[in-house]
CSV table of C-alpha atoms in Angstrom, one decimal:
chain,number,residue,atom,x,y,z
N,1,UNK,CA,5.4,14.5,16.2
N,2,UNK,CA,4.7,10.7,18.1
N,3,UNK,CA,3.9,8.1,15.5
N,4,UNK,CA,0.7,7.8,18.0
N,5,UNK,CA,-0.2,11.5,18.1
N,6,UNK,CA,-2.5,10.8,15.5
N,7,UNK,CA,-4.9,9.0,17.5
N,8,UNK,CA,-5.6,12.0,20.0
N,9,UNK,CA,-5.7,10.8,23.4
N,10,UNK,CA,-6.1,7.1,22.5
N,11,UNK,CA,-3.4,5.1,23.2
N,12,UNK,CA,-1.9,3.0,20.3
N,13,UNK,CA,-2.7,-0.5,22.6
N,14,UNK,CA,-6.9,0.6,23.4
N,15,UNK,CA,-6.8,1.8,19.5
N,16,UNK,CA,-5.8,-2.2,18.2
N,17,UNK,CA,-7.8,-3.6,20.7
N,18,UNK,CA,-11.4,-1.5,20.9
N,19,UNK,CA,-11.5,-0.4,17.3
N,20,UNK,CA,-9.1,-1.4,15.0
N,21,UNK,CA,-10.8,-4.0,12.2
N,22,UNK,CA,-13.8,-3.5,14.6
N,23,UNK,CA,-16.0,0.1,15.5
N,24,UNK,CA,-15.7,3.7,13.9
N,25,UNK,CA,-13.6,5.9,16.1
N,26,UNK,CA,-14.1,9.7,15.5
N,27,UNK,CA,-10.4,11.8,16.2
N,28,UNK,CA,-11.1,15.8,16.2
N,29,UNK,CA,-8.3,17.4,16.0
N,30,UNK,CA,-6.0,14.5,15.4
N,31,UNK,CA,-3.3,16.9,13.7
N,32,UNK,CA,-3.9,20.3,15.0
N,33,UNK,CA,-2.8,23.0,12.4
N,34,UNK,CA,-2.8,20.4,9.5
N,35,UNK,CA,-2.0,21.4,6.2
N,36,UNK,CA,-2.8,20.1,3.0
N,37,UNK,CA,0.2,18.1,0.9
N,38,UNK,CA,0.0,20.2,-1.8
N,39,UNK,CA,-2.3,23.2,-2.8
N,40,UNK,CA,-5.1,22.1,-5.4
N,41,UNK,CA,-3.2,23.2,-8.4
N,42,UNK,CA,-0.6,21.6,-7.8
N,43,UNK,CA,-2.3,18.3,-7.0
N,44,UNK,CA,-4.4,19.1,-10.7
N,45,UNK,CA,-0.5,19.3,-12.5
N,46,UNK,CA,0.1,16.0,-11.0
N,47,UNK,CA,-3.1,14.4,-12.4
N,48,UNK,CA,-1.9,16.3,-15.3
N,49,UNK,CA,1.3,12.9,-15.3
N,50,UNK,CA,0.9,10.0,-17.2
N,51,UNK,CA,2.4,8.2,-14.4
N,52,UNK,CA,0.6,9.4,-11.9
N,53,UNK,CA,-3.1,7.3,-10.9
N,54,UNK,CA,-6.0,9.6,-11.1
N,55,UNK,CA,-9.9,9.6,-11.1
N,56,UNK,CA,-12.5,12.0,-12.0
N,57,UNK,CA,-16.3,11.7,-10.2
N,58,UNK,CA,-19.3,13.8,-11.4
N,59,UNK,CA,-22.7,13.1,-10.0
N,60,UNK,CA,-25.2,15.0,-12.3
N,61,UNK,CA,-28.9,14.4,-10.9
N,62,UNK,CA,-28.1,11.3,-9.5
N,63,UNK,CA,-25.9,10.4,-13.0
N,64,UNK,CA,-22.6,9.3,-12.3
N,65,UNK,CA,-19.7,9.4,-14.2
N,66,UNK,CA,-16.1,8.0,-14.0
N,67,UNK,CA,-13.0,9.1,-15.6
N,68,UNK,CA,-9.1,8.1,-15.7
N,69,UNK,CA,-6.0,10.5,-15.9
N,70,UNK,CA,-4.3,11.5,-16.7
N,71,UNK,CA,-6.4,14.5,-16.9
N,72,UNK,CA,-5.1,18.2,-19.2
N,73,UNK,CA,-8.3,20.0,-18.2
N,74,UNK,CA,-10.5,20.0,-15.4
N,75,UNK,CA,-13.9,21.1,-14.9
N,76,UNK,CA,-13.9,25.1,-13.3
N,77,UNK,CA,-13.7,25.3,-9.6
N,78,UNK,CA,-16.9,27.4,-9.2
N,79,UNK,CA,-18.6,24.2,-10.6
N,80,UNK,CA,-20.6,21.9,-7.8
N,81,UNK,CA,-20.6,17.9,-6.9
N,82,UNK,CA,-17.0,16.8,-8.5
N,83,UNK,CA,-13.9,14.7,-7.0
N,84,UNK,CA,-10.6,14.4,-8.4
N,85,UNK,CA,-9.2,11.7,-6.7
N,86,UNK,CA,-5.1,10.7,-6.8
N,87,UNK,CA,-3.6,7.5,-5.2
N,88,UNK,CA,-0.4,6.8,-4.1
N,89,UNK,CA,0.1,10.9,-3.4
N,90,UNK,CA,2.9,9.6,-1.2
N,91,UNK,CA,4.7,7.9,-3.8
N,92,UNK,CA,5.3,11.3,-5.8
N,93,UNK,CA,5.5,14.4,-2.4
N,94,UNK,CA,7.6,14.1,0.5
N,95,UNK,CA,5.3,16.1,2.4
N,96,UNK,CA,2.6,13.1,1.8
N,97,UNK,CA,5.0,10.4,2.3
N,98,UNK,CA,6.0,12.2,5.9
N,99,UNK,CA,2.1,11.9,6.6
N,100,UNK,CA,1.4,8.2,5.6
N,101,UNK,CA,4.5,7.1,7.9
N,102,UNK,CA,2.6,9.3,11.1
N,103,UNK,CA,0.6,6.1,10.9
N,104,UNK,CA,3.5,3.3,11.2
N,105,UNK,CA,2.2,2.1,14.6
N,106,UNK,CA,0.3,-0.3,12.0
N,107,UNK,CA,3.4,-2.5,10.2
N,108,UNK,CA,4.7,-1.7,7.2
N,109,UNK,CA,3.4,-5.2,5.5
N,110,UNK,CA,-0.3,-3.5,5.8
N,111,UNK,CA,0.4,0.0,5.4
N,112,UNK,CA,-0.6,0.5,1.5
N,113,UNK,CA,-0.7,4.6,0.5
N,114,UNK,CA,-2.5,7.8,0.4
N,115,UNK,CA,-5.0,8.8,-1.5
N,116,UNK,CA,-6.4,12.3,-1.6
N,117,UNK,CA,-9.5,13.5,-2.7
N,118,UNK,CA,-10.2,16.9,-4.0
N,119,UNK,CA,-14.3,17.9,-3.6
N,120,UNK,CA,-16.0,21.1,-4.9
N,121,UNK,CA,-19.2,21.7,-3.0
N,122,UNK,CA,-21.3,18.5,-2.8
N,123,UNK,CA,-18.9,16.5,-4.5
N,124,UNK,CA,-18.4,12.8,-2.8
N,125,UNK,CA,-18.1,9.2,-4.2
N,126,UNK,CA,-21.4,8.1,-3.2
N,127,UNK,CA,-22.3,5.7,-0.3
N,128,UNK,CA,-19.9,2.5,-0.2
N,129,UNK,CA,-17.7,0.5,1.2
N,130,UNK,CA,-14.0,-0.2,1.7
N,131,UNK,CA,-12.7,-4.0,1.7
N,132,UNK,CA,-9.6,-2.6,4.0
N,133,UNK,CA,-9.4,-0.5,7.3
N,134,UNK,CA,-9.1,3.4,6.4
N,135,UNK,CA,-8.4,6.9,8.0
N,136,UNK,CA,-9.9,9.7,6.5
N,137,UNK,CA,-8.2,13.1,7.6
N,138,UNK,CA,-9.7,15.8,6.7
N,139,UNK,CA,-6.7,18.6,5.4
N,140,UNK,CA,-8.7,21.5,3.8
N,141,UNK,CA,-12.1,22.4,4.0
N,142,UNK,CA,-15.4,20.6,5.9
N,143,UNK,CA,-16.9,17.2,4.7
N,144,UNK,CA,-19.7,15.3,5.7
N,145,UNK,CA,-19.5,12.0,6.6
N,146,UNK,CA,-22.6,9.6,7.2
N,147,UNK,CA,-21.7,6.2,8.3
N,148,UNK,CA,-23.8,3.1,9.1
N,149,UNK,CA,-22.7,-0.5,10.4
N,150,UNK,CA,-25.7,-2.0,8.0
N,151,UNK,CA,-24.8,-5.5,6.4
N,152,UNK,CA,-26.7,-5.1,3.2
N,153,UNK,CA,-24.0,-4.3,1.0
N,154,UNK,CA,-25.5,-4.7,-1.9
N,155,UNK,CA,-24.6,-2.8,-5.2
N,156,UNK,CA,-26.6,-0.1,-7.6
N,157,UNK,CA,-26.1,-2.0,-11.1
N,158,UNK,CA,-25.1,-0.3,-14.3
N,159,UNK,CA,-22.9,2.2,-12.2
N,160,UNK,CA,-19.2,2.9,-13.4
N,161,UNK,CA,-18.2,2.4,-9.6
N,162,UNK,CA,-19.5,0.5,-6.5
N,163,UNK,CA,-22.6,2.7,-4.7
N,164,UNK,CA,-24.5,1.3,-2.1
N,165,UNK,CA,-28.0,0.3,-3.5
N,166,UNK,CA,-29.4,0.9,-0.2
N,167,UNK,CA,-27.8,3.1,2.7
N,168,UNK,CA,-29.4,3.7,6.0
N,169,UNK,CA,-26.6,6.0,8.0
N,170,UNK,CA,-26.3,5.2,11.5
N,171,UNK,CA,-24.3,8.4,12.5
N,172,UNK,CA,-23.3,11.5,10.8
N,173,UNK,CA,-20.5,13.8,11.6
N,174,UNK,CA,-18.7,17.5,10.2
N,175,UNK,CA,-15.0,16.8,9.9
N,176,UNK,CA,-13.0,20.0,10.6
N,177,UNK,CA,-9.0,20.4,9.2
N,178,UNK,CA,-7.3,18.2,11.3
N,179,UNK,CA,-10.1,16.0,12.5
N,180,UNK,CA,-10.1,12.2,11.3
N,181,UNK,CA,-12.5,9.5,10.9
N,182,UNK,CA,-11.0,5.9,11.5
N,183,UNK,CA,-13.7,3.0,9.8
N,184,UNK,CA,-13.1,0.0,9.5
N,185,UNK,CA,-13.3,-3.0,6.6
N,186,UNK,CA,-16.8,-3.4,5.2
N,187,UNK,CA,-18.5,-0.2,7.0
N,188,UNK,CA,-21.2,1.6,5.2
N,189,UNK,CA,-19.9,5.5,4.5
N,190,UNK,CA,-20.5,8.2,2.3
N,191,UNK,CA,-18.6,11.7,2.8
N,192,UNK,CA,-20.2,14.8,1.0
N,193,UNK,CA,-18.2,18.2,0.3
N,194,UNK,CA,-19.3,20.9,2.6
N,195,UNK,CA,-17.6,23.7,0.2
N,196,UNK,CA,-14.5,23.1,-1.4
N,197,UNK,CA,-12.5,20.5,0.7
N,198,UNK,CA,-9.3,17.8,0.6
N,199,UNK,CA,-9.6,14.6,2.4
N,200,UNK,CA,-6.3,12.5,2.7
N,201,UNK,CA,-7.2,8.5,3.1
N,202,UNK,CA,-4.6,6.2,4.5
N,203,UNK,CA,-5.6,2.7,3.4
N,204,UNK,CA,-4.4,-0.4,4.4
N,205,UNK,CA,-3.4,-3.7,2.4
N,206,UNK,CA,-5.5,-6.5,2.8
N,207,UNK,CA,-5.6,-8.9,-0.6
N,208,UNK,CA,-7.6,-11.9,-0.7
N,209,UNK,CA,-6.5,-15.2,0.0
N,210,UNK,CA,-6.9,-15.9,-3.4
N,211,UNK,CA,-4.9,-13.0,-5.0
N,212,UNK,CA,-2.5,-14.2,-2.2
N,213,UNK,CA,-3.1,-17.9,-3.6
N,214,UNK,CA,-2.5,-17.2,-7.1
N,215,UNK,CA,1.0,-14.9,-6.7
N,216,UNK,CA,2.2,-17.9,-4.4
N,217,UNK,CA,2.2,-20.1,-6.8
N,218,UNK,CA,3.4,-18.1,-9.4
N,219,UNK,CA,6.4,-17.3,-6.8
N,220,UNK,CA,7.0,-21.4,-5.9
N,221,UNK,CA,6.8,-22.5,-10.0
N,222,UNK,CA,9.7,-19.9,-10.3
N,223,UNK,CA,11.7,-21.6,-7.7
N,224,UNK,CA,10.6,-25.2,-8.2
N,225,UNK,CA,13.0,-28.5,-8.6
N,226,UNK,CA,11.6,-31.6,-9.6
N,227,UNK,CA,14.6,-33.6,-10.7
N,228,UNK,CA,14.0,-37.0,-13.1
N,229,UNK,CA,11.3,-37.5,-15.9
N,230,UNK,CA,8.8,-39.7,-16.0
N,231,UNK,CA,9.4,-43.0,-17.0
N,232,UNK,CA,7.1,-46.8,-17.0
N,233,UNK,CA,9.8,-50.0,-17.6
N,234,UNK,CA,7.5,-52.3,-16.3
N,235,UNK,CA,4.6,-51.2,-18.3
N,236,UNK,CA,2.0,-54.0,-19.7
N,237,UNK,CA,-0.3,-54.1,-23.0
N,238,UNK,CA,-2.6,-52.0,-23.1
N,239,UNK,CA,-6.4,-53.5,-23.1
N,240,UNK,CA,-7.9,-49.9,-23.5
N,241,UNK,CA,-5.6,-47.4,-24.5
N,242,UNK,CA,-7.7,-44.0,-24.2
N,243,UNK,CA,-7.7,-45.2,-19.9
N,244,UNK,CA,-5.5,-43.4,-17.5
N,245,UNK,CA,-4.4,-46.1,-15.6
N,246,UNK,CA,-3.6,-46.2,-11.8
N,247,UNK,CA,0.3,-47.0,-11.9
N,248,UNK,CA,0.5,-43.5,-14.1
N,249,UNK,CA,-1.8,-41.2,-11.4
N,250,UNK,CA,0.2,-43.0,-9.0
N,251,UNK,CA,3.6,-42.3,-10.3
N,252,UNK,CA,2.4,-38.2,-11.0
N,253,UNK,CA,0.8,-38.1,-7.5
N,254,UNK,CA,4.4,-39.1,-5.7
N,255,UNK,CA,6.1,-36.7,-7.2
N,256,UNK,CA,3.9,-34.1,-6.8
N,257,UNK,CA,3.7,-34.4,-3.1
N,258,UNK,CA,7.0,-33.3,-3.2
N,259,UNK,CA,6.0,-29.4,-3.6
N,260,UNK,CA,5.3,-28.3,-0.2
N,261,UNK,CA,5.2,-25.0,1.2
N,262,UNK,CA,7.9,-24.9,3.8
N,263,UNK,CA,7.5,-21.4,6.3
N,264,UNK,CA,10.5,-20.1,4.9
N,265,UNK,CA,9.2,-20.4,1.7
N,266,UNK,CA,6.2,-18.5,3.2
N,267,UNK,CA,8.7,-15.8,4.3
N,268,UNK,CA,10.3,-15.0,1.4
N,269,UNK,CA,7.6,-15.0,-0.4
N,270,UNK,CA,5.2,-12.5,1.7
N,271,UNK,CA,8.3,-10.7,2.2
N,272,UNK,CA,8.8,-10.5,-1.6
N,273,UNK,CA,5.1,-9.7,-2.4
N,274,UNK,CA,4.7,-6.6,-0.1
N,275,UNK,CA,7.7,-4.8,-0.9
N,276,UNK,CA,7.0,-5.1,-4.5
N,277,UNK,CA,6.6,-1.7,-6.1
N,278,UNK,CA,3.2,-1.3,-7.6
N,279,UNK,CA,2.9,-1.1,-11.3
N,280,UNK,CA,4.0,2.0,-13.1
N,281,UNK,CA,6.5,2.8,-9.9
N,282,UNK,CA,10.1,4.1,-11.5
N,283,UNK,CA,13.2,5.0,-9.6
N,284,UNK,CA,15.3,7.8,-11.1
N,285,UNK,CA,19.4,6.9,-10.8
N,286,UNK,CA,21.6,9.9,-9.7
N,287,UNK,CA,22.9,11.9,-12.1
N,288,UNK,CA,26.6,10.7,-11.6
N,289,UNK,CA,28.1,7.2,-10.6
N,290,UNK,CA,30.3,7.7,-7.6
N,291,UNK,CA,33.5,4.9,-6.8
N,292,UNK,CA,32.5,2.6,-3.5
N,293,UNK,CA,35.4,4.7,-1.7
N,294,UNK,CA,33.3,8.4,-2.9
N,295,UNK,CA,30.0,6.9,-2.1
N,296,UNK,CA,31.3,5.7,1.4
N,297,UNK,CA,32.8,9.3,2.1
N,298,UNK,CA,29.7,10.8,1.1
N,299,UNK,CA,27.1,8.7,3.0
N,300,UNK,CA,29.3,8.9,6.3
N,301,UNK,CA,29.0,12.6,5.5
N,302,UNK,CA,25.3,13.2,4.9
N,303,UNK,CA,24.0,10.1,6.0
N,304,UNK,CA,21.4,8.0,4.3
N,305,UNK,CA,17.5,7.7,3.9
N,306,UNK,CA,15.2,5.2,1.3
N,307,UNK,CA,14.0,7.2,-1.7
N,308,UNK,CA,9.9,7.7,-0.5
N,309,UNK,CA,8.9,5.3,-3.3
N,310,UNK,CA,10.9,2.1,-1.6
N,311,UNK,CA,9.8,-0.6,0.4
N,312,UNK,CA,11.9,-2.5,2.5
N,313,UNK,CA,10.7,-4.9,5.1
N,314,UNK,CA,12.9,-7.9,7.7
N,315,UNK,CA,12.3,-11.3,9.1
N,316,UNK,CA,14.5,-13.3,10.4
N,317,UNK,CA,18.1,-13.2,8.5
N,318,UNK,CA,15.9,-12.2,5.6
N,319,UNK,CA,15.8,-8.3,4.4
N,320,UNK,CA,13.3,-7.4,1.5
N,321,UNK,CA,13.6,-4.2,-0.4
N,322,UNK,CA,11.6,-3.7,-3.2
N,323,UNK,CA,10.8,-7.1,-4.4
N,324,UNK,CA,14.0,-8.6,-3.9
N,325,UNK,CA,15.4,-10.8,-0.6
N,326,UNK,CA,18.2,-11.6,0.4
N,327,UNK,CA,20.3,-13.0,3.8
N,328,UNK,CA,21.6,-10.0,5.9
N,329,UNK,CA,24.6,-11.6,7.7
N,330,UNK,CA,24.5,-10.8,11.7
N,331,UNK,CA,27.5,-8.3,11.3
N,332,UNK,CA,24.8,-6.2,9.3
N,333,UNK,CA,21.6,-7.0,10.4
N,334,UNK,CA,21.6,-4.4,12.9
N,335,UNK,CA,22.1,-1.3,10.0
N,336,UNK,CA,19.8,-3.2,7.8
N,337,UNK,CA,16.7,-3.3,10.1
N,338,UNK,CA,17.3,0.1,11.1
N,339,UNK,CA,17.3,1.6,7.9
N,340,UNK,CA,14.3,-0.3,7.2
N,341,UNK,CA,12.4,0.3,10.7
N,342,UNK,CA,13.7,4.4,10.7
N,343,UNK,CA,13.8,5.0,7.0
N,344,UNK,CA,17.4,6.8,7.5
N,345,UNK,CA,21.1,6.2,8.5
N,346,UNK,CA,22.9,8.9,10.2
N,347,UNK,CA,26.3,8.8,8.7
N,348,UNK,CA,28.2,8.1,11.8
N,349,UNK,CA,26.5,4.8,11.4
N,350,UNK,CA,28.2,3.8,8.4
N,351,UNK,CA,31.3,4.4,9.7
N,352,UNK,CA,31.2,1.0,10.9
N,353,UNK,CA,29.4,-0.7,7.8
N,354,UNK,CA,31.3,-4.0,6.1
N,355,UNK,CA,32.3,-3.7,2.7
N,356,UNK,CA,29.2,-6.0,1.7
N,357,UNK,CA,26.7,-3.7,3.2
N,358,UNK,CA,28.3,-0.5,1.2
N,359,UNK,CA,28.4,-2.2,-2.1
N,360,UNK,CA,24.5,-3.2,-1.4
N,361,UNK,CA,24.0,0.4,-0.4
N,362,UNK,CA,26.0,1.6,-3.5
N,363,UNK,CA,23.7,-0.3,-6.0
N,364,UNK,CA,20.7,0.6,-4.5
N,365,UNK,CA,21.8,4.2,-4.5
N,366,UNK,CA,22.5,3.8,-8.2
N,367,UNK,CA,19.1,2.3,-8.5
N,368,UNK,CA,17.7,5.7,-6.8
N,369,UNK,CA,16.5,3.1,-4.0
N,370,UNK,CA,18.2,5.2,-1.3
N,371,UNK,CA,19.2,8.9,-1.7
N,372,UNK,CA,21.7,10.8,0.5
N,373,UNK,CA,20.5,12.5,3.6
N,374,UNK,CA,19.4,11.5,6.6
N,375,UNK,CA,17.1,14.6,7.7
């Protein structure tokens, strides 16, 4: 399937300019014959994992009720207005991770996970809003969406999560297996389980500029060289000693003029910060170490492909691969940004790979970041 199939008969180009970050766009059928990731008990054994992110909603009479996984019993199937909710799906089923990269027309940088929400009849999170863009695709089941471009935002108090206290719906629609409802930041929404349903969310990073702020500096203290210690030969008595004098703020202001944020600083940092693994993300190492000549035989063989958990991202001479950087030289830059842009190496690639590139390869396959096969 065409990265852009998912947008029906809307080109990628009218998508990013009409509605992206924008209007609503309703998609039926935006994956004909779509099937759920998983089957429901299945997806309950996963929220059955420790490291595995999970939520429980119950709406009781208008009584809400929040609860975190990982979860060892459930509440019975037959029982109405419930959600079990699951993020990061993709970073534990291939099937999910092959769905969330049907939407790579957006960049990698902003593409964040899938989440997927399991509804018994009537079950829903209540009006709100997301602070990112999202695409809801409906997999199993019929929900209800109501949706409303209102700007009163405003919040129910006393709630364990963030309802609307006022929702006015502009537009309601039934979304059908395979249809998909694109919103974007800030819109008003509320989706309601017509029966029992699954609804797959593909949401999008967008962090404030002070979360940004904050892990910049973080990043530039870890990095920063400020040769020399302070030091005042010339200094004169003292009429009042508790005073912060002007030839001290002076000296400190200099020097710390000096920390400046150059663009490549900039690079390496964002580049650092979005291919960081989320918290609780683990790589498993393969059972047995294999020799740089065994590995190179066997990748040529089967090829190469990034485990579904790794992010690896490019600029410039720069590659990024979870969390780390480092300068690609030209002779393998091309391999680099491929594996990166296609998420696989066929074999007869690395044929011609430099000795560098395999021994990066090689650790990252001991590290579980990439796995062997390209299919």
């Amino acid at each position: 399937m065409k990265l852009h199939s998912v947008l029906g008969d809307t080109p990628i180009a009218t998508f990013l300019k009409k509605y992206w970050q924008k209007k609503p766009l309703l998609i039926r059928q935006a994956i004909p014959d779509v099937r759920p990731p998983l089957s429901p008990e299945d997806l309950f054994s996963l929220a059955a994992q420790d490291h595995v992110e999970s939520r429980l909603l119950t709406n009781v009479n208008d009584r809400w009720s929040l609860q975190h996984g990982p979860f060892h019993a459930l509440p019975s199937r037959r029982k109405q207005g419930w959600t079990l909710l699951v993020q990061g799906l993709n970073l534990h089923h291939d099937q999910a991770a092959d769905l969330l990269h049907q939407f790579r027309f957006i960049p990698d940088a902003r593409l964040d996970d899938l989440m997927i929400s399991y509804a018994t009849d009537g079950g829903g999170v209540g009006a709100h809003f997301d602070s990112y863009d999202v695409f809801l695709l409906q997999v199993h089941g019929q929900r209800r969406w109501r949706i409303s471009a209102q700007t009163d935002l405003g919040l129910k108090p006393g709630l364990p999560l963030k309802i609307l206290a006022h929702f006015t719906p502009d537009e309601e629609y039934l979304l059908e297996p395979g249809d998909m409802l694109y919103l974007p930041p800030h819109y008003a929404h509320e989706g309601t389980a017509v029966g029992e349903c699954m609804t797959c969310s593909i949401g999008f990073r967008a962090p404030s500029w002070e979360e940004l702020g904050q892990a910049f500096l973080e990043f530039k203290a870890a990095t920063l060289e400020l040769p020399g210690r302070y030091s005042d030969p010339g200094l004169s008595p003292s009429r009042h000693p508790a005073k912060i004098d002007d030839h001290l703020l002076d000296r400190v202001e200099h020097q710390l003029k000096k920390i400046r944020a150059t663009r490549d600083d900039v690079a390496v940092f964002i580049g650092e910060y979005l291919s960081e693994p989320k918290p609780g993300i683990f790589f498993d190492a393969p059972e047995e170490p294999l020799t740089l000549a065994k590995f190179r035989g066997s990748a040529i063989r089967a090829g190469l492909r990034l485990h579904r958990k790794t992010k690896m991202l490019y600029r410039g001479t720069y590659v990024f691969i979870n969390g780390d950087s480092f300068r690609a030289s030209a002779a393998d830059r091309g391999l680099l940004r491929q594996l990166a842009d296609q998420r696989r190496l066929p074999g007869g690639m690395l044929a011609t790979a430099s000795k560098d590139l395999l021994e990066s390869l090689l650790q990252w396959y001991e590290d579980g970041w990439v796995v062997e096969g390209s299919s």
